[in-house]
PDB file of C-alpha atoms in Angstrom:
ATOM      1  CA  MET A 240      16.327 -12.931  33.284  1.00 61.00           C
ATOM      2  CA  LYS A 241      19.102 -13.975  30.760  1.00 76.00           C
ATOM      3  CA  PRO A 242      21.120 -11.898  29.552  1.00 82.00           C
ATOM      4  CA  ILE A 243      21.528 -11.354  25.633  1.00 85.00           C
ATOM      5  CA  THR A 244      25.377 -12.540  24.885  1.00 87.00           C
ATOM      6  CA  PRO A 245      27.049 -10.611  22.328  1.00 89.00           C
ATOM      7  CA  GLU A 246      27.704 -12.990  19.989  1.00 90.00           C
ATOM      8  CA  GLU A 247      23.554 -12.864  19.738  1.00 89.00           C
ATOM      9  CA  LEU A 248      24.261  -9.012  20.148  1.00 90.00           C
ATOM     10  CA  GLU A 249      26.378  -9.140  16.861  1.00 91.00           C
ATOM     11  CA  LEU A 250      23.947 -11.275  15.198  1.00 90.00           C
ATOM     12  CA  LEU A 251      21.314  -8.636  15.773  1.00 90.00           C
ATOM     13  CA  PHE A 252      23.323  -5.479  14.742  1.00 91.00           C
ATOM     14  CA  ARG A 253      24.469  -7.706  11.452  1.00 89.00           C
ATOM     15  CA  MET A 254      20.336  -8.677  10.399  1.00 89.00           C
ATOM     16  CA  SER A 255      19.379  -4.921  10.661  1.00 89.00           C
ATOM     17  CA  ILE A 256      22.625  -3.865   8.682  1.00 89.00           C
ATOM     18  CA  ASP A 257      21.741  -6.204   6.432  1.00 85.00           C
ATOM     19  CA  LEU A 258      18.002  -5.002   5.753  1.00 85.00           C
ATOM     20  CA  SER A 259      20.029  -1.888   3.760  1.00 82.00           C
ATOM     21  CA  ALA A 260      22.207  -4.341   1.125  1.00 82.00           C
ATOM     22  CA  THR A 261      21.733  -4.669  -2.425  1.00 82.00           C
ATOM     23  CA  PHE A 262      20.507  -8.493  -2.065  1.00 83.00           C
ATOM     24  CA  THR A 263      18.963 -10.513  -3.814  1.00 84.00           C
ATOM     25  CA  SER A 264      15.292 -11.595  -2.454  1.00 83.00           C
ATOM     26  CA  GLN A 265      16.721 -15.187  -3.046  1.00 85.00           C
ATOM     27  CA  ASP A 266      20.390 -14.231  -1.370  1.00 88.00           C
ATOM     28  CA  ARG A 267      18.328 -12.260   1.545  1.00 89.00           C
ATOM     29  CA  TYR A 268      16.418 -14.962   2.887  1.00 90.00           C
ATOM     30  CA  GLN A 269      19.582 -17.903   2.608  1.00 91.00           C
ATOM     31  CA  HIS A 270      21.451 -14.606   3.959  1.00 91.00           C
ATOM     32  CA  LEU A 271      19.387 -14.707   6.844  1.00 92.00           C
ATOM     33  CA  VAL A 272      18.690 -18.555   8.284  1.00 93.00           C
ATOM     34  CA  ASP A 273      23.084 -18.845   6.877  1.00 93.00           C
ATOM     35  CA  GLU A 274      23.121 -16.429   9.820  1.00 93.00           C
ATOM     36  CA  VAL A 275      20.989 -17.102  12.553  1.00 93.00           C
ATOM     37  CA  LYS A 276      22.686 -21.110  12.220  1.00 92.00           C
ATOM     38  CA  SER A 277      26.190 -19.642  12.605  1.00 91.00           C
ATOM     39  CA  VAL A 278      25.547 -18.339  16.067  1.00 91.00           C
ATOM     40  CA  LEU A 279      22.487 -20.641  17.711  1.00 91.00           C
ATOM     41  CA  PRO A 280      23.297 -23.868  19.011  1.00 90.00           C
ATOM     42  CA  VAL A 281      20.497 -25.284  16.459  1.00 90.00           C
ATOM     43  CA  ASP A 282      20.424 -27.860  13.772  1.00 89.00           C
ATOM     44  CA  ALA A 283      18.071 -26.288  11.148  1.00 90.00           C
ATOM     45  CA  VAL A 284      16.558 -22.585  10.823  1.00 93.00           C
ATOM     46  CA  THR A 285      13.388 -21.578   8.339  1.00 93.00           C
ATOM     47  CA  LEU A 286      12.673 -18.858   6.937  1.00 95.00           C
ATOM     48  CA  MET A 287       8.918 -19.474   5.866  1.00 94.00           C
ATOM     49  CA  ARG A 288       6.178 -16.539   4.067  1.00 93.00           C
ATOM     50  CA  HIS A 289       2.394 -17.235   4.605  1.00 94.00           C
ATOM     51  CA  ALA A 290       0.263 -17.199   1.843  1.00 91.00           C
ATOM     52  CA  ASN A 291      -3.801 -18.008   2.552  1.00 92.00           C
ATOM     53  CA  GLY A 292      -3.224 -20.239   4.668  1.00 93.00           C
ATOM     54  CA  VAL A 293      -0.092 -22.459   4.135  1.00 94.00           C
ATOM     55  CA  LEU A 294       2.893 -21.715   4.618  1.00 94.00           C
ATOM     56  CA  GLN A 295       6.163 -22.078   1.832  1.00 92.00           C
ATOM     57  CA  PRO A 296      10.008 -22.337   2.744  1.00 92.00           C
ATOM     58  CA  VAL A 297      11.726 -19.876   1.028  1.00 92.00           C
ATOM     59  CA  ALA A 298      15.284 -20.551   2.594  1.00 92.00           C
ATOM     60  CA  GLN A 299      16.415 -23.227   5.106  1.00 92.00           C
ATOM     61  CA  HIS A 300      19.711 -24.035   6.751  1.00 91.00           C
ATOM     62  CA  GLY A 301      20.321 -27.764   8.502  1.00 88.00           C
ATOM     63  CA  LEU A 302      17.375 -29.331   6.251  1.00 86.00           C
ATOM     64  CA  SER A 303      17.125 -32.206   3.008  1.00 81.00           C
ATOM     65  CA  ARG A 304      16.766 -30.455   0.186  1.00 77.00           C
ATOM     66  CA  ASP A 305      13.498 -31.558  -1.050  1.00 73.00           C
ATOM     67  CA  ALA A 306      12.303 -29.381   2.486  1.00 78.00           C
ATOM     68  CA  LEU A 307      11.871 -26.565   0.359  1.00 78.00           C
ATOM     69  CA  GLY A 308       9.225 -27.337  -2.601  1.00 79.00           C
ATOM     70  CA  ARG A 309       6.998 -28.328   0.170  1.00 87.00           C
ATOM     71  CA  ASP A 310       4.254 -26.519   1.361  1.00 90.00           C
ATOM     72  CA  PHE A 311       2.858 -26.565   4.725  1.00 92.00           C
ATOM     73  CA  PRO A 312      -0.636 -26.164   5.459  1.00 94.00           C
ATOM     74  CA  ILE A 313      -1.161 -24.413   9.068  1.00 94.00           C
ATOM     75  CA  ASP A 314      -4.182 -26.212   9.754  1.00 93.00           C
ATOM     76  CA  GLU A 315      -2.232 -29.438   9.407  1.00 93.00           C
ATOM     77  CA  HIS A 316       0.362 -28.683  11.545  1.00 93.00           C
ATOM     78  CA  PRO A 317      -0.843 -28.222  15.301  1.00 92.00           C
ATOM     79  CA  ARG A 318       2.757 -26.620  16.478  1.00 92.00           C
ATOM     80  CA  LEU A 319       2.779 -24.590  13.222  1.00 93.00           C
ATOM     81  CA  LYS A 320      -0.435 -23.225  13.889  1.00 93.00           C
ATOM     82  CA  ALA A 321       0.793 -22.793  17.984  1.00 93.00           C
ATOM     83  CA  ILE A 322       3.881 -20.722  16.454  1.00 93.00           C
ATOM     84  CA  VAL A 323       0.987 -18.343  14.001  1.00 92.00           C
ATOM     85  CA  GLU A 324      -1.382 -17.579  16.466  1.00 92.00           C
ATOM     86  CA  SER A 325       0.739 -16.395  19.149  1.00 88.00           C
ATOM     87  CA  ARG A 326       2.280 -13.130  19.160  1.00 82.00           C
ATOM     88  CA  ARG A 327       5.600 -13.892  20.400  1.00 90.00           C
ATOM     89  CA  PRO A 328       7.863 -16.495  20.025  1.00 93.00           C
ATOM     90  CA  THR A 329       6.507 -20.190  21.062  1.00 91.00           C
ATOM     91  CA  ILE A 330       9.648 -21.585  22.778  1.00 90.00           C
ATOM     92  CA  PHE A 331       7.846 -25.153  22.718  1.00 89.00           C
ATOM     93  CA  ALA A 332       7.963 -27.987  26.015  1.00 86.00           C
ATOM     94  CA  HIS A 333      11.002 -31.023  24.314  1.00 81.00           C
ATOM     95  CA  ASP A 334       8.724 -32.993  25.485  1.00 80.00           C
ATOM     96  CA  THR A 335       5.887 -31.406  24.019  1.00 84.00           C
ATOM     97  CA  ASP A 336       3.468 -34.091  21.938  1.00 84.00           C
ATOM     98  CA  LEU A 337       2.827 -31.916  19.277  1.00 87.00           C
ATOM     99  CA  PRO A 338       4.737 -33.023  16.153  1.00 85.00           C
ATOM    100  CA  ASP A 339       7.170 -31.230  14.339  1.00 84.00           C
ATOM    101  CA  PRO A 340       5.882 -30.691  10.651  1.00 85.00           C
ATOM    102  CA  PHE A 341      10.315 -31.141  10.339  1.00 83.00           C
ATOM    103  CA  ASP A 342      10.848 -34.485  11.564  1.00 80.00           C
ATOM    104  CA  GLY A 343      13.063 -36.763   9.712  1.00 78.00           C
ATOM    105  CA  LEU A 344      13.545 -33.654   7.502  1.00 78.00           C
ATOM    106  CA  ILE A 345      16.898 -32.620   9.665  1.00 79.00           C
ATOM    107  CA  GLU A 346      20.309 -33.181   7.323  1.00 74.00           C
ATOM    108  CA  GLY A 347      21.942 -36.262   7.635  1.00 64.00           C
ATOM    109  CA  HIS A 348      20.471 -37.826  10.419  1.00 58.00           C
ATOM    110  CA  PRO A 349      18.403 -40.842   9.615  1.00 51.00           C
ATOM    111  CA  ILE A 350      14.713 -40.797   9.509  1.00 46.00           C
ATOM    112  CA  LEU A 351      14.141 -43.000  13.153  1.00 41.00           C
ATOM    113  CA  SER A 352      16.276 -40.613  14.658  1.00 46.00           C
ATOM    114  CA  GLY A 353      15.960 -37.408  13.211  1.00 53.00           C
ATOM    115  CA  LEU A 354      12.945 -35.935  15.543  1.00 67.00           C
ATOM    116  CA  VAL A 355      12.816 -32.675  16.517  1.00 67.00           C
ATOM    117  CA  HIS A 356      13.365 -32.375  20.476  1.00 79.00           C
ATOM    118  CA  ALA A 357      13.938 -28.220  20.914  1.00 85.00           C
ATOM    119  CA  CYS A 358      12.234 -25.894  18.680  1.00 91.00           C
ATOM    120  CA  VAL A 359      11.318 -21.789  18.578  1.00 92.00           C
ATOM    121  CA  GLY A 360       8.973 -21.016  16.546  1.00 93.00           C
ATOM    122  CA  CYS A 361       9.445 -16.515  16.288  1.00 94.00           C
ATOM    123  CA  PRO A 362       5.466 -15.475  14.005  1.00 94.00           C
ATOM    124  CA  LEU A 363       6.223 -12.440  11.109  1.00 94.00           C
ATOM    125  CA  THR A 364       4.134 -10.028  11.428  1.00 90.00           C
ATOM    126  CA  VAL A 365       3.864  -6.582  10.374  1.00 86.00           C
ATOM    127  CA  GLU A 366       1.868  -3.809  11.349  1.00 85.00           C
ATOM    128  CA  GLY A 367      -0.233  -7.051  13.039  1.00 85.00           C
ATOM    129  CA  GLU A 368      -0.523  -8.695   9.915  1.00 89.00           C
ATOM    130  CA  LEU A 369       1.711 -12.641   9.725  1.00 93.00           C
ATOM    131  CA  ILE A 370       4.299 -12.401   6.855  1.00 93.00           C
ATOM    132  CA  GLY A 371       5.738 -15.499   7.632  1.00 94.00           C
ATOM    133  CA  VAL A 372       7.425 -17.616  10.356  1.00 94.00           C
ATOM    134  CA  LEU A 373      10.905 -18.438  11.611  1.00 95.00           C
ATOM    135  CA  THR A 374      11.430 -21.577  12.771  1.00 94.00           C
ATOM    136  CA  LEU A 375      14.945 -23.082  14.475  1.00 94.00           C
ATOM    137  CA  ASP A 376      14.862 -26.409  15.552  1.00 91.00           C
ATOM    138  CA  ALA A 377      17.268 -28.895  17.511  1.00 88.00           C
ATOM    139  CA  LEU A 378      17.700 -32.605  17.933  1.00 86.00           C
ATOM    140  CA  GLU A 379      19.110 -32.067  21.926  1.00 85.00           C
ATOM    141  CA  PRO A 380      16.721 -31.237  24.585  1.00 84.00           C
ATOM    142  CA  ARG A 381      18.281 -28.675  26.035  1.00 83.00           C
ATOM    143  CA  SER A 382      20.072 -26.311  23.233  1.00 84.00           C
ATOM    144  CA  MET A 383      18.226 -23.833  23.894  1.00 85.00           C
ATOM    145  CA  GLU A 384      18.194 -23.079  26.471  1.00 82.00           C
ATOM    146  CA  ALA A 385      20.637 -20.954  27.877  1.00 84.00           C
ATOM    147  CA  VAL A 386      19.037 -18.631  25.169  1.00 88.00           C
ATOM    148  CA  SER A 387      16.916 -15.332  26.137  1.00 86.00           C
ATOM    149  CA  PRO A 388      13.634 -14.843  25.364  1.00 88.00           C
ATOM    150  CA  ALA A 389      14.507 -11.467  24.986  1.00 90.00           C
ATOM    151  CA  PHE A 390      16.901 -12.540  22.428  1.00 90.00           C
ATOM    152  CA  PHE A 391      13.787 -14.499  20.552  1.00 92.00           C
ATOM    153  CA  SER A 392      11.747 -11.313  20.031  1.00 92.00           C
ATOM    154  CA  SER A 393      14.303  -8.714  18.877  1.00 93.00           C
ATOM    155  CA  LEU A 394      15.595 -11.925  16.393  1.00 92.00           C
ATOM    156  CA  ALA A 395      11.867 -12.217  14.980  1.00 92.00           C
ATOM    157  CA  ALA A 396      11.303  -8.441  15.093  1.00 92.00           C
ATOM    158  CA  LEU A 397      14.492  -8.343  12.411  1.00 92.00           C
ATOM    159  CA  ALA A 398      13.235 -11.036  10.401  1.00 93.00           C
ATOM    160  CA  GLY A 399       9.595 -10.179  10.296  1.00 91.00           C
ATOM    161  CA  ALA A 400      11.470  -6.757   8.563  1.00 91.00           C
ATOM    162  CA  THR A 401      14.300  -8.710   6.412  1.00 90.00           C
ATOM    163  CA  LEU A 402      11.320 -10.365   4.898  1.00 91.00           C
ATOM    164  CA  ARG A 403       9.493  -7.878   4.537  1.00 90.00           C
ATOM    165  CA  THR A 404      11.593  -6.222   2.361  1.00 88.00           C
ATOM    166  CA  ALA A 405      12.473  -8.957   0.425  1.00 87.00           C
ATOM    167  CA  LEU A 406       8.115  -8.920  -0.815  1.00 85.00           C
ATOM    168  CA  LEU A 407       8.168  -5.157  -1.557  1.00 86.00           C
ATOM    169  CA  LEU A 408      11.543  -5.821  -3.350  1.00 82.00           C
ATOM    170  CA  GLU A 409       9.543  -8.556  -5.200  1.00 80.00           C
ATOM    171  CA  ALA A 410       6.617  -6.943  -5.832  1.00 80.00           C
ATOM    172  CA  LEU A 411       8.402  -4.004  -7.337  1.00 81.00           C
ATOM    173  CA  GLU A 412      10.654  -6.425  -9.477  1.00 76.00           C
ATOM    174  CA  GLU A 413       7.020  -7.634 -11.002  1.00 77.00           C
ATOM    175  CA  ILE A 414       5.608  -4.329 -11.773  1.00 78.00           C
ATOM    176  CA  THR A 415       8.933  -3.360 -13.406  1.00 74.00           C
ATOM    177  CA  THR A 416       9.396  -6.665 -15.572  1.00 73.00           C
ATOM    178  CA  HIS A 417       5.512  -6.024 -15.930  1.00 71.00           C
ATOM    179  CA  GLN A 418       6.017  -2.747 -17.613  1.00 72.00           C
ATOM    180  CA  SER A 419       8.437  -3.566 -19.255  1.00 71.00           C
ATOM    181  CA  GLN A 420       6.384  -5.857 -20.660  1.00 72.00           C
ATOM    182  CA  VAL A 421       3.648  -4.469 -21.823  1.00 69.00           C
ATOM    183  CA  ALA A 422       5.736  -1.362 -23.338  1.00 68.00           C
ATOM    184  CA  SER A 423       7.575  -3.768 -25.632  1.00 67.00           C
ATOM    185  CA  ASP A 424       4.548  -4.911 -27.112  1.00 67.00           C
ATOM    186  CA  GLN A 425       2.806  -1.623 -27.069  1.00 68.00           C
ATOM    187  CA  LEU A 426       6.239  -0.375 -29.242  1.00 62.00           C
ATOM    188  CA  LYS A 427       5.476  -3.951 -31.116  1.00 66.00           C
ATOM    189  CA  ALA A 428       2.405  -3.235 -32.286  1.00 64.00           C
ATOM    190  CA  SER A 429       2.984   0.483 -33.705  1.00 61.00           C
ATOM    191  CA  ARG A 430       5.649  -0.604 -35.182  1.00 58.00           C
ATOM    192  CA  GLU A 431       3.278  -3.520 -37.020  1.00 59.00           C
ATOM    193  CA  ARG A 432       0.992  -0.680 -37.244  1.00 61.00           C
ATOM    194  CA  TYR A 433       2.582   2.126 -38.699  1.00 55.00           C
ATOM    195  CA  GLY A 434       5.503   0.563 -39.603  1.00 55.00           C
ATOM    196  CA  THR A 435       9.316   2.465 -39.305  1.00 54.00           C
ATOM    197  CA  HIS A 436      10.856   2.522 -42.703  1.00 62.00           C
ATOM    198  CA  LEU A 437      11.288   5.352 -44.542  1.00 65.00           C
ATOM    199  CA  ILE A 438      10.071   4.566 -48.954  1.00 66.00           C
ATOM    200  CA  GLY A 439      12.226   6.161 -51.303  1.00 67.00           C
ATOM    201  CA  SER A 440      16.156   5.621 -53.066  1.00 71.00           C
ATOM    202  CA  SER A 441      16.247   9.262 -53.757  1.00 79.00           C
ATOM    203  CA  SER A 442      19.585  11.612 -53.149  1.00 81.00           C
ATOM    204  CA  GLN A 443      17.775  13.553 -50.402  1.00 80.00           C
ATOM    205  CA  MET A 444      15.611  10.403 -49.168  1.00 77.00           C
ATOM    206  CA  SER A 445      19.524   9.261 -48.535  1.00 80.00           C
ATOM    207  CA  ALA A 446      20.738  11.938 -47.142  1.00 82.00           C
ATOM    208  CA  LEU A 447      17.419  12.442 -44.275  1.00 81.00           C
ATOM    209  CA  VAL A 448      18.917   8.487 -43.740  1.00 80.00           C
ATOM    210  CA  GLY A 449      22.096   9.237 -42.935  1.00 82.00           C
ATOM    211  CA  GLU A 450      21.088  12.306 -40.961  1.00 84.00           C
ATOM    212  CA  LEU A 451      18.374  10.096 -38.440  1.00 84.00           C
ATOM    213  CA  GLN A 452      21.685   7.090 -37.899  1.00 83.00           C
ATOM    214  CA  ALA A 453      24.198  10.398 -36.714  1.00 83.00           C
ATOM    215  CA  ILE A 454      21.449  12.468 -34.820  1.00 84.00           C
ATOM    216  CA  GLY A 455      19.638   9.287 -33.398  1.00 81.00           C
ATOM    217  CA  ALA A 456      22.899   7.917 -31.300  1.00 82.00           C
ATOM    218  CA  SER A 457      22.918  11.886 -29.597  1.00 85.00           C
ATOM    219  CA  ASP A 458      20.552  12.983 -26.847  1.00 85.00           C
ATOM    220  CA  LEU A 459      20.308  15.904 -28.499  1.00 84.00           C
ATOM    221  CA  PRO A 460      16.925  17.366 -29.286  1.00 87.00           C
ATOM    222  CA  VAL A 461      15.782  17.508 -32.607  1.00 87.00           C
ATOM    223  CA  LEU A 462      13.327  19.475 -34.669  1.00 88.00           C
ATOM    224  CA  ILE A 463      11.297  18.207 -37.143  1.00 87.00           C
ATOM    225  CA  THR A 464       9.394  20.217 -39.679  1.00 87.00           C
ATOM    226  CA  GLY A 465       7.134  20.005 -42.196  1.00 85.00           C
ATOM    227  CA  GLU A 466       3.688  20.099 -44.421  1.00 87.00           C
ATOM    228  CA  THR A 467       1.137  17.869 -43.265  1.00 83.00           C
ATOM    229  CA  GLY A 468       1.372  14.266 -45.245  1.00 77.00           C
ATOM    230  CA  SER A 469       4.951  15.033 -45.368  1.00 79.00           C
ATOM    231  CA  GLY A 470       6.364  11.912 -43.344  1.00 79.00           C
ATOM    232  CA  LYS A 471       7.715  13.895 -39.977  1.00 83.00           C
ATOM    233  CA  GLU A 472       5.897  10.793 -37.733  1.00 80.00           C
ATOM    234  CA  PRO A 473       7.720   8.092 -40.018  1.00 81.00           C
ATOM    235  CA  THR A 474      11.158  10.433 -39.709  1.00 84.00           C
ATOM    236  CA  VAL A 475       9.780  10.174 -35.230  1.00 84.00           C
ATOM    237  CA  ARG A 476       9.662   6.535 -35.596  1.00 82.00           C
ATOM    238  CA  ARG A 477      12.996   6.473 -38.012  1.00 82.00           C
ATOM    239  CA  MET A 478      14.663   7.859 -35.539  1.00 84.00           C
ATOM    240  CA  HIS A 479      14.089   6.497 -32.454  1.00 84.00           C
ATOM    241  CA  GLN A 480      14.112   2.929 -34.122  1.00 81.00           C
ATOM    242  CA  VAL A 481      18.411   3.673 -34.397  1.00 81.00           C
ATOM    243  CA  SER A 482      18.115   5.160 -31.143  1.00 85.00           C
ATOM    244  CA  ALA A 483      19.513   4.228 -27.601  1.00 83.00           C
ATOM    245  CA  ARG A 484      15.933   3.598 -26.082  1.00 83.00           C
ATOM    246  CA  ALA A 485      14.685   1.522 -29.316  1.00 80.00           C
ATOM    247  CA  GLU A 486      13.414  -0.961 -26.789  1.00 77.00           C
ATOM    248  CA  LYS A 487      11.778   2.121 -25.401  1.00 78.00           C
ATOM    249  CA  PRO A 488       8.837   2.911 -25.680  1.00 77.00           C
ATOM    250  CA  LEU A 489       8.275   6.692 -28.127  1.00 78.00           C
ATOM    251  CA  VAL A 490       6.260   9.131 -26.191  1.00 81.00           C
ATOM    252  CA  TYR A 491       3.838  11.602 -28.659  1.00 78.00           C
ATOM    253  CA  VAL A 492       3.283  14.296 -26.230  1.00 78.00           C
ATOM    254  CA  ASN A 493       0.293  16.702 -27.417  1.00 77.00           C
ATOM    255  CA  CYS A 494       1.954  19.961 -27.225  1.00 76.00           C
ATOM    256  CA  ALA A 495      -1.252  21.686 -28.821  1.00 76.00           C
ATOM    257  CA  ALA A 496      -2.801  20.842 -25.773  1.00 78.00           C
ATOM    258  CA  LEU A 497      -0.597  22.805 -23.115  1.00 78.00           C
ATOM    259  CA  PRO A 498      -0.649  25.954 -22.172  1.00 80.00           C
ATOM    260  CA  GLU A 499       1.712  28.266 -23.216  1.00 77.00           C
ATOM    261  CA  SER A 500       3.319  29.213 -19.917  1.00 76.00           C
ATOM    262  CA  LEU A 501       4.288  25.144 -19.589  1.00 77.00           C
ATOM    263  CA  ALA A 502       5.201  24.412 -23.212  1.00 73.00           C
ATOM    264  CA  GLU A 503       7.865  27.247 -22.208  1.00 73.00           C
ATOM    265  CA  SER A 504       9.192  25.503 -19.530  1.00 70.00           C
TER     266      SER A 504
END
């Protein structure tokens, strides 16, 4: 069996470290393909995510720019279909008759001469579920013959973990954005329904507004007392409006419904 070279081992080490690094999803994708391209003797590296039977490139190094804007239905591309149906990286023979989806798309090469002759495809799976594909393409037919199959297996495992990490972060970002929008809409609706202004121009009202401006800028706990109908809720909303939390939801808790022991804590 061909040994894994020190350069390849260093690449795997860097990829494992990058799993805990702080990247945006797109930066994480691009960093992965750039790192692989810097070590392996290939002309193009492409990372694709899987959704509903379609592979969508999310990052590439070595292909023409318009490659990222294309979708690749698996059933329409025999080579991609062979990759996803295998549980291991597929090393294609240089003379295979399966057309490569990136023929003519390798950057800097004319369409007629830019035909891929060496290709390795790695299915990226998590708990048996296909989440994407990593492809390595070269114009030189025997460029990857010296690379160990064990290396490709390790590369696929780390690339799958990287893609999975990025997808999870994207999902969390979408949830956070959605929740923030919902909270903003609820806050806007509350302001429109109840208003945030204290009505009046007496000296007592002016003094109250001044106190709210001062207290609202702090993190001090505040107790507002008064008889029913005296305006405690508008006072609370006004204090929330001038606080550093004005763009966050105002949370109401019915303390009368809390058990005594919990209320104390």
